Structures are given as C-alpha cells and as structure tokens.
GROMACS .gro file of C-alpha atoms in nm:
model
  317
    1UNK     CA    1  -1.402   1.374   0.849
    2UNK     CA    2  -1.085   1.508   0.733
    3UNK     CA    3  -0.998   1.842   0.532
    4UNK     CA    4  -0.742   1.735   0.264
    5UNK     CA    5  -0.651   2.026   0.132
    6UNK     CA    6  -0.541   2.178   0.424
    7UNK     CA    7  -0.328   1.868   0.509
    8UNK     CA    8  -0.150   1.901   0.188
    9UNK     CA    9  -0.073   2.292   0.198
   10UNK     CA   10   0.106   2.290   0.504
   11UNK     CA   11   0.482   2.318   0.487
   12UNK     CA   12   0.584   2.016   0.365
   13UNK     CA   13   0.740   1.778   0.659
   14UNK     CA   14   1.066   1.603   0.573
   15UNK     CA   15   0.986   1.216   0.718
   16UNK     CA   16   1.349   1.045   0.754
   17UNK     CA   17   1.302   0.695   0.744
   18UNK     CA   18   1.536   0.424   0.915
   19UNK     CA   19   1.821   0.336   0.710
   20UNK     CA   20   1.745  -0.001   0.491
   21UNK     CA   21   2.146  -0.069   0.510
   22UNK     CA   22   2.220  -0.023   0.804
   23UNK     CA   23   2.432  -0.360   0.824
   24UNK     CA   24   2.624  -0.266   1.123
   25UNK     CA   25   2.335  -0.254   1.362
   26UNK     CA   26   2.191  -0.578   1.250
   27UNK     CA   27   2.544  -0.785   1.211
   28UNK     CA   28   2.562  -0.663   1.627
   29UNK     CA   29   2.274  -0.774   1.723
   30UNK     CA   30   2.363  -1.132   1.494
   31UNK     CA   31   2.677  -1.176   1.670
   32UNK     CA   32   2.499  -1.102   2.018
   33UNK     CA   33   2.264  -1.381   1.897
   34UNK     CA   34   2.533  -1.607   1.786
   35UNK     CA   35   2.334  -1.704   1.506
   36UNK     CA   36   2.576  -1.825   1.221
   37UNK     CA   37   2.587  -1.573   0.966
   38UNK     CA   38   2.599  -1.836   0.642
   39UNK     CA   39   2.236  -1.948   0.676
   40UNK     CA   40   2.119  -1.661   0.427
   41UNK     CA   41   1.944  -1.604   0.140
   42UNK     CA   42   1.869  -1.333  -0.164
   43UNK     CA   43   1.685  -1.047  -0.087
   44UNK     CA   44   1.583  -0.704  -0.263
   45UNK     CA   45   1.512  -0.408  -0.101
   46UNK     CA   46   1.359  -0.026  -0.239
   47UNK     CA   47   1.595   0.196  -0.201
   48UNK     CA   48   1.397   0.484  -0.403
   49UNK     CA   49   1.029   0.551  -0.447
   50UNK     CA   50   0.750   0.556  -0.170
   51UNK     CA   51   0.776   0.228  -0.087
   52UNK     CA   52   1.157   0.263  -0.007
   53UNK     CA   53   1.257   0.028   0.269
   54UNK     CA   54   1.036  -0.263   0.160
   55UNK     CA   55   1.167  -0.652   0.116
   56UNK     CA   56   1.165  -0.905  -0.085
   57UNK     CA   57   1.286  -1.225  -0.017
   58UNK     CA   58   1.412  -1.405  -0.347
   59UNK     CA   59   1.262  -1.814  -0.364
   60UNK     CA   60   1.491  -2.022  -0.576
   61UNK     CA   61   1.366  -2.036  -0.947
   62UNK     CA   62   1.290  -1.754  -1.167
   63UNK     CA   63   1.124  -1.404  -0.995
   64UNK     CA   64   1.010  -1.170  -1.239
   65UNK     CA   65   1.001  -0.813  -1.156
   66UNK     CA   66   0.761  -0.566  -1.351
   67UNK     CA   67   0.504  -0.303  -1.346
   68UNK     CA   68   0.208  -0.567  -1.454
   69UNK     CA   69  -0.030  -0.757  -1.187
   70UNK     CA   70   0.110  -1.101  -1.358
   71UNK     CA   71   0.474  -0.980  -1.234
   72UNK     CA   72   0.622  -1.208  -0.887
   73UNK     CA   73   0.799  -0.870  -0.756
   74UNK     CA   74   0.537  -0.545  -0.874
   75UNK     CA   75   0.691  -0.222  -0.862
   76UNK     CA   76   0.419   0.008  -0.963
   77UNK     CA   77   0.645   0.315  -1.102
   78UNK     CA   78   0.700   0.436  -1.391
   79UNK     CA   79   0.939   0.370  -1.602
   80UNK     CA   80   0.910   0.017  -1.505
   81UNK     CA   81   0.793  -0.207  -1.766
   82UNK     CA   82   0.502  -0.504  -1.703
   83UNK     CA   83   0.769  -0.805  -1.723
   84UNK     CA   84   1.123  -0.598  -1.724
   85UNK     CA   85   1.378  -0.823  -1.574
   86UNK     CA   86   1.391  -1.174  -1.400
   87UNK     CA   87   1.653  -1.260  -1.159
   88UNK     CA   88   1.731  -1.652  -1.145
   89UNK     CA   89   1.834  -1.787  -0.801
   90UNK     CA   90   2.024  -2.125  -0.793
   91UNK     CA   91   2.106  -2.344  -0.447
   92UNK     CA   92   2.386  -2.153  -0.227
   93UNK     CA   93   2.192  -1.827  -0.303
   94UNK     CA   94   2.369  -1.779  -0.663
   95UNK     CA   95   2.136  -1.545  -0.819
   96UNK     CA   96   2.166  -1.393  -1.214
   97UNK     CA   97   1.963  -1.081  -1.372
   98UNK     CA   98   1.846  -1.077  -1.764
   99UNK     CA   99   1.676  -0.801  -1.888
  100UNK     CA  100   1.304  -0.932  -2.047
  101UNK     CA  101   1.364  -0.664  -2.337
  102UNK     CA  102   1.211  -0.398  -2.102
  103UNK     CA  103   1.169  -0.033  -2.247
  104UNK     CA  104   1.359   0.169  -2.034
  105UNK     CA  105   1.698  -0.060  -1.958
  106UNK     CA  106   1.804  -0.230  -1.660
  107UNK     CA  107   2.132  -0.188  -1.498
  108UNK     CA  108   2.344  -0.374  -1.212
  109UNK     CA  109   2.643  -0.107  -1.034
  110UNK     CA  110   2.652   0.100  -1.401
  111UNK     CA  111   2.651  -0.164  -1.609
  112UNK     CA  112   2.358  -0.257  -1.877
  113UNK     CA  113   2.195  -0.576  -1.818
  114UNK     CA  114   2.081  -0.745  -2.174
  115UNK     CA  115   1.954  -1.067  -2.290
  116UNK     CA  116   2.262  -1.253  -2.145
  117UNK     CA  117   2.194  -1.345  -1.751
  118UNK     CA  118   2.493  -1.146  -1.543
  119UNK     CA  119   2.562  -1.247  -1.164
  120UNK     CA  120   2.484  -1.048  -0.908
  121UNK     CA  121   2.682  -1.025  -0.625
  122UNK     CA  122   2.607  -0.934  -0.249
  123UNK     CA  123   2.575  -0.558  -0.202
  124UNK     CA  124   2.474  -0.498  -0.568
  125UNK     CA  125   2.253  -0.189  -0.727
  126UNK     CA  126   2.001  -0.244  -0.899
  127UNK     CA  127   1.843   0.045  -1.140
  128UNK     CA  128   1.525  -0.050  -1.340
  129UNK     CA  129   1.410   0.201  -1.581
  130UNK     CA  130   1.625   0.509  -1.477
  131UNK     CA  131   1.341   0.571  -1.218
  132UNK     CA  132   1.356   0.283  -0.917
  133UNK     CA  133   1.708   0.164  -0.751
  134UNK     CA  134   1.705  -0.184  -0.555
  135UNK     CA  135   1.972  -0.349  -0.327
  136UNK     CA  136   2.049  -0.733  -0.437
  137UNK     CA  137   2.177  -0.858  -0.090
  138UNK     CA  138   2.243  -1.165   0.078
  139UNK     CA  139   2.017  -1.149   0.448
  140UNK     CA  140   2.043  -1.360   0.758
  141UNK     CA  141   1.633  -1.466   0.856
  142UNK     CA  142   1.721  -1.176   1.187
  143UNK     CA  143   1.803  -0.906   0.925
  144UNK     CA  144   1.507  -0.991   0.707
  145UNK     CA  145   1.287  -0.946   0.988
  146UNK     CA  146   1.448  -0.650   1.131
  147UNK     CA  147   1.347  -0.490   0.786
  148UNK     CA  148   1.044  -0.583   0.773
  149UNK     CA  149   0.950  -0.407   1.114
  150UNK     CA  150   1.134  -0.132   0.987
  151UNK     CA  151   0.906  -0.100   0.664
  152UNK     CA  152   0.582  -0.223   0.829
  153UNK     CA  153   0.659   0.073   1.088
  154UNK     CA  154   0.739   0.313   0.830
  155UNK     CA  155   0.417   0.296   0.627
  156UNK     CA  156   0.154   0.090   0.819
  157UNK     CA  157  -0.125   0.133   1.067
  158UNK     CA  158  -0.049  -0.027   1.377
  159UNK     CA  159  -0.408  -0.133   1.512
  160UNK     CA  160  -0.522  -0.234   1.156
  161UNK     CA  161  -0.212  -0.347   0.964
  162UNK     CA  162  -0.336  -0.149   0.678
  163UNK     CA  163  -0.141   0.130   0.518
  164UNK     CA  164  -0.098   0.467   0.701
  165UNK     CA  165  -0.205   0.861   0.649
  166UNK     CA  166   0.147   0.891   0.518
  167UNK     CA  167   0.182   0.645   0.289
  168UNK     CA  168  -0.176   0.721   0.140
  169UNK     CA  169  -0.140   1.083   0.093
  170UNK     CA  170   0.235   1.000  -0.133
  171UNK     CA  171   0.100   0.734  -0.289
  172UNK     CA  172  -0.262   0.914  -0.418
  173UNK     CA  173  -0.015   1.190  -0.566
  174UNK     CA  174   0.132   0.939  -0.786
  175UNK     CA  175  -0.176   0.763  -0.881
  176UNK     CA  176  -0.338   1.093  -1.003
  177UNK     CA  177  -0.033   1.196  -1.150
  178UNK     CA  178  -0.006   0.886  -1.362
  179UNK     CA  179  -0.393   0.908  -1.430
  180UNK     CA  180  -0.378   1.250  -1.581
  181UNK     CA  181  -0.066   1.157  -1.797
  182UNK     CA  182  -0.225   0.842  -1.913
  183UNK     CA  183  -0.583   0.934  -1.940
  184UNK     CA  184  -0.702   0.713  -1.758
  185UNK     CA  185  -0.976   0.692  -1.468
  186UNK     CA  186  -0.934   0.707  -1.075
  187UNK     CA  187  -1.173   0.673  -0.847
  188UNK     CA  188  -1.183   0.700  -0.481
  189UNK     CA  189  -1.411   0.619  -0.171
  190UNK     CA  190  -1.383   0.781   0.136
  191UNK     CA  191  -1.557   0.533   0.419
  192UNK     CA  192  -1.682   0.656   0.743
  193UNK     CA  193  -1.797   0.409   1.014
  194UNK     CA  194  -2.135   0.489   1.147
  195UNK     CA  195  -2.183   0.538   1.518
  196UNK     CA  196  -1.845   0.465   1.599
  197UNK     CA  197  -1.835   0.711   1.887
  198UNK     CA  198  -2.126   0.565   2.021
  199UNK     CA  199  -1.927   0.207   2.065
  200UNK     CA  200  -1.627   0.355   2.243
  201UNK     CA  201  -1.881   0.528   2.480
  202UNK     CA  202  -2.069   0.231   2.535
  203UNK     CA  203  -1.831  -0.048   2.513
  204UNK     CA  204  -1.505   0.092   2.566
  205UNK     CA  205  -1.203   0.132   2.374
  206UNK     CA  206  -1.063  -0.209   2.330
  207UNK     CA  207  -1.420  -0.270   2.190
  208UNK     CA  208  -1.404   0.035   1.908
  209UNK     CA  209  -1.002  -0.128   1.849
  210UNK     CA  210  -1.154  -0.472   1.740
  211UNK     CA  211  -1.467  -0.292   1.547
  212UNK     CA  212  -1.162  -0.108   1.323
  213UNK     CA  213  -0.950  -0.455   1.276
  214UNK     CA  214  -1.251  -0.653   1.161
  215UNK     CA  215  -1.443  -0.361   1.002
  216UNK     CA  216  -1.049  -0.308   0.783
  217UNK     CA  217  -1.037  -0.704   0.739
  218UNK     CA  218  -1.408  -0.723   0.538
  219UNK     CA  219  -1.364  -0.412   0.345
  220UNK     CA  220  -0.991  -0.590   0.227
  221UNK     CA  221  -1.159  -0.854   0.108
  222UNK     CA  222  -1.319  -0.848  -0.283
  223UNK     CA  223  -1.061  -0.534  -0.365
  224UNK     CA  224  -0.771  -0.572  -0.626
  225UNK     CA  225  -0.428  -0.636  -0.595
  226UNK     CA  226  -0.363  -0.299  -0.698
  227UNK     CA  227  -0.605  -0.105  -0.454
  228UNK     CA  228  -0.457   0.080  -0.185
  229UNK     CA  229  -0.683   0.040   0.146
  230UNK     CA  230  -0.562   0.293   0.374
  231UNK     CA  231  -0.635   0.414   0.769
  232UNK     CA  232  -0.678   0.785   0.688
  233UNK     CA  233  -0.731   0.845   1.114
  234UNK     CA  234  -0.999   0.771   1.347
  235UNK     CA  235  -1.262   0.541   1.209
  236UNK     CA  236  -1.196   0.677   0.884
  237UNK     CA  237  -1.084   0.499   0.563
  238UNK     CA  238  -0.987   0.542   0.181
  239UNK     CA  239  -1.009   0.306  -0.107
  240UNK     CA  240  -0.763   0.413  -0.401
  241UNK     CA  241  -0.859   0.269  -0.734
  242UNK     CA  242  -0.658   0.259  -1.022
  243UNK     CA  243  -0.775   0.269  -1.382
  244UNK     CA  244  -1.170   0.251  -1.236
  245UNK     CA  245  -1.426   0.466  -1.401
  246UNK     CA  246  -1.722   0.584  -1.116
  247UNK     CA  247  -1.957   0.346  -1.186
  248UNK     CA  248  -1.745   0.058  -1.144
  249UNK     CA  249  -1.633   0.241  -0.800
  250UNK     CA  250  -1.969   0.277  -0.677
  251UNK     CA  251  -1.988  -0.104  -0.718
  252UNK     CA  252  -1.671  -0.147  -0.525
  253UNK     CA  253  -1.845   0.046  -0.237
  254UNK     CA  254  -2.185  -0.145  -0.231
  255UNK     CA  255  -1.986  -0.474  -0.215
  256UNK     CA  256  -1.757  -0.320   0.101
  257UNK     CA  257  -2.051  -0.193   0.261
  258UNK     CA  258  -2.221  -0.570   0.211
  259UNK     CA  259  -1.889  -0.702   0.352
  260UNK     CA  260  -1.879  -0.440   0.670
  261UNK     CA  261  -2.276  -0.511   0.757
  262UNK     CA  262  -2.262  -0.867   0.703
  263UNK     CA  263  -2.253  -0.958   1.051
  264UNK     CA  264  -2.210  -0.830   1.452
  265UNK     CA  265  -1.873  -0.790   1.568
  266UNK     CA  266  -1.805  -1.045   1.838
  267UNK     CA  267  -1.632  -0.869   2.168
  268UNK     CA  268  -1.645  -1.099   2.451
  269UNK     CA  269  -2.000  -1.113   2.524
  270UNK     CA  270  -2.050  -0.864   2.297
  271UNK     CA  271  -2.206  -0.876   1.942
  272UNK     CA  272  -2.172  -0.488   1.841
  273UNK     CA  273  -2.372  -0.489   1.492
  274UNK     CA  274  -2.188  -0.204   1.236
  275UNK     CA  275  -2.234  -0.030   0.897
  276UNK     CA  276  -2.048   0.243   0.737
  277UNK     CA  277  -2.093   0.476   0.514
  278UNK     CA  278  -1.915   0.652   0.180
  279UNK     CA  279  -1.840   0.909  -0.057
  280UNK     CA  280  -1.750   0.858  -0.399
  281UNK     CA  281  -1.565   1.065  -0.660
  282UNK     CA  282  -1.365   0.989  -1.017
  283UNK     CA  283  -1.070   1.176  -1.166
  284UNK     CA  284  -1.295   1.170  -1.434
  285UNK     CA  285  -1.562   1.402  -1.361
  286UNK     CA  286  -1.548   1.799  -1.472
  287UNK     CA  287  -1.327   2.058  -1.252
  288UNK     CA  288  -1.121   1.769  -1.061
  289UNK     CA  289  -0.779   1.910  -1.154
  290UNK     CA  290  -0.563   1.813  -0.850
  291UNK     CA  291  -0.560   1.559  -0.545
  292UNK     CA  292  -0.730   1.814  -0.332
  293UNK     CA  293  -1.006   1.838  -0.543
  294UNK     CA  294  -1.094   1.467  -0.575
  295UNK     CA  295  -1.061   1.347  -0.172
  296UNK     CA  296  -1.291   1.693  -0.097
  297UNK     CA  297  -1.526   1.589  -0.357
  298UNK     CA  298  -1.545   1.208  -0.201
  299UNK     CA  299  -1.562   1.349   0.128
  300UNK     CA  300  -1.809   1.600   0.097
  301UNK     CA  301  -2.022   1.234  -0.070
  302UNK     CA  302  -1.954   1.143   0.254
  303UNK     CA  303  -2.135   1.388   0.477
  304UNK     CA  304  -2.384   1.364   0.218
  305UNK     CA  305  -2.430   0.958   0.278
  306UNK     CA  306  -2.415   1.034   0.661
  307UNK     CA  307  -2.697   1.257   0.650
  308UNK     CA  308  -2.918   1.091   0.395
  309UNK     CA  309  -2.931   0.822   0.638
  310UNK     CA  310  -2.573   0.676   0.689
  311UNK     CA  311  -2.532   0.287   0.580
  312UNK     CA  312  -2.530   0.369   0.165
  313UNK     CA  313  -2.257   0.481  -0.103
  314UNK     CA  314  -2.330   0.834  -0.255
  315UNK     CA  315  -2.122   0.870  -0.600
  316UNK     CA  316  -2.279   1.204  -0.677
  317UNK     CA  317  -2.350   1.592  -0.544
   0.00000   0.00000   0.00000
C-alpha cells in the first residue's frame, strides 16, 4: 500500500514530455523509409491538458468532438461542451470545422468558428472552449504511429497497458476538482491483489507479470467509458469514478472482485487461482476536503479488507 499524501507534498517534479510536433524527426526517418509522403490522412492531436500528446485519427464523414459519452472524439475538460464542434472530412483528406452552438466558442488560428463549416488546413490550431488547444494535421501512417508510442509511453503502464501513477495522480486532481465545483459524487476503489508476493516466490516473476495483465484485463471489463483504471505500482490498482455515489461504487467493486476470482490464471502448466481485495471511499462522505483525504480514506478500507479476511470490498471505517 501506498501513502498518497506524502506522494503529493513532495516538491512538485516538472515531467517534460516528447514533443507532439516534432515533424523534423519523423519526416527523417520517412525519407530514410522512402515511404511516399502523400498517402496521409487527418489527424488531431492534444496539445494542452493531461492528456497532451494523444491522437486521433480523423475517418471520413462527420467526427464530433465534445465533453459527453455520445461524442466520437471526448475531451473530458472543462469548458468543453457535450457536442461542441464537428469536423467533416471529405476524400483527399479535405476536412471543415462548424461549431454545434457550443457554450464557450470554438476557434481555428484566432479566428471564431460559427454555424458556417470553415476549412482547415494542415498545421492548423484548434482552441475549444478557451481551455483545450488541438493540432488539425495531415499524418503519414509512420508519424501516426510514432505518436502513438510517444503518448502510450508518456501515460501508460508498460506490463498492463493500463494508465500509469502519473497520469492517475493529474487526472484524480481534476476529477475532484470538477466534483466539488459541480456537486457531484466521486468515488474511488483502491484494489490490492491478495498473496501476490507469495506467486512471485513460488512461481517466479514472469508468473506474477501474467497474474497483473489478466488480473488488469477482468477488472477492465463491466467499468464505464469514463472510469479511469490505473496501475498505481506493484500489484496495486485504482478505479476512478465519476459522478458515482458509494453505494453504487461498492457495487462496482463486488462485480471486479467477481471478475478477478472468476477463474485460475493459466501459466504454462500452471493454474495460479487469485482474488483481490479493496477499499472504498466517496467525495461525498463528511471531512473529505482534498485528494489526499479520499485515496487515504480508500486505502486505509483497504488494510481493513486485507485483514478482515482479504477477498471482499470494505466501503466503510
């Protein structure tokens, strides 16, 4: 288990991420290629935000981008609005922007994008609701997947493929911010898996690495699209959960244990049976005033589940 707090009162650590635009690099290693450079398509990439550096490839049709679920591009800031602009991509990679009426504007290189459809041109800026910039650009397939490794390395877990400490720990700062401000609950489960010590000692490490990838595949499955499922280190994990009050949390948890328990992990010869076990805690409940206070809460759930018998979901102190 983890202490929270203290990770987030340390001086602050200034992360410098690869540059998204870094053109030059990528046309080099093209031309070294000699792949043609006219076989590309639309793309948009963060520039801003904690998710700045990730892609999106543009299909031809109409994409909407927006805050809401329903949305083809979500960009879960605010200032964003649930439908707030569609971008229109015709065949040779034309591509137009309208504004859907959003609250807070949309804008292409300074100017204001209304109900008439405006080009957009390779290299192009996009700002959507004075809070989130984009980059409209035209990408070889090489440059698209150069990106991606870049992002993926940025803010994933390399053994699971789910999100990193990093990423997490930004992104559960802006959930409770936006709870607070909206009124509205978030919940949280710290998940622990049981024995896991005892499989690397037993089994070996390559073992306790397949445990973690199938153990973070089940406990994916049944969440939202707008959970965050996150490697917090070790054999330790954190479920964020937007606008979910603690009882509907505590469900979330008993159908991720059922998921993680459901069956042995096969390695090799090997069927290596697991459970876990988690703590529980909502934005919601009395003297939870700051991000610290919520992950210690959940955590301390935790050591509570572990030694009440490990295998369960405890939601309260």
């Amino acid at each position: 288990m983890t202490d929270f707090h203290a990770a987030h009162t340390r001086a602050p650590q200034i992360f410098c991420e690869p540059n998204p635009t870094d053109e030059v690099t990528v046309a080099d290693r093209v031309e070294r290629l000699q792949i043609p450079m006219d076989r590309r398509r639309p793309t948009l990439t963060l520039l801003s935000g904690i998710e700045a550096g990730r892609q999106f490839a543009l299909a031809q049709g109409r994409t909407i981008l927006g805050r809401g679920s329903e949305a083809d591009v979500v960009l879960d800031e605010d200032g964003v609005s649930r439908q707030h602009c569609a971008i229109d991509v015709y065949s040779g990679g034309q591509a137009f922007i309208t504004d859907l009426r959003s609250t807070n504007g949309t804008g292409v290189d300074g100017q204001v994008v209304g109900d008439a459809a405006i080009p957009l041109t390779d290299g192009a800026l996009l700002a959507l609701g004075g809070s989130l910039t984009l980059k409209f650009a035209l990408r070889h397939e090489v440059e698209e997947k150069v990106q991606h490794s870049l992002y993926n390395a940025a803010v994933r877990d390399g053994l699971t493929g789910l999100y990193n400490k990093r990423y997490l720990q930004e992104r559960m700062e802006q959930e409770f911010a936006w709870a607070l401000r909206n009124g509205r609950p978030l919940s949280i489960l710290v998940v622990d898996l049981d024995f896991f010590k005892r499989v690397n000692d037993q089994h070996g490490h390559p073992a306790g690495d397949e445990v973690l990838r199938v153990a973070a595949g089940r406990m994916q499955e049944g969440l939202r699209r707008e959970d965050v499922l996150a490697r917090f280190g070790g054999e330790e994990f954190v479920i964020l959960m937007r606008e979910t009050p603690a009882q509907r949390g505590w469900e979330v948890g008993q159908r991720v244990a059922e998921a993680v328990r459901r069956a042995p992990v096969h390695f090799g010869a090997l069927r290596i049976p697991i459970t876990a076990s988690m703590g529980l805690a909502s934005s919601e409940e009395p003297r939870v005033l700051r991000v610290a206070d919520l992950f210690a809460r959940a955590d301390r759930r935790l050591y509570k589940a572990k030694s009440n018998g490990r295998n369960q979901v405890v939601a309260r102190d």
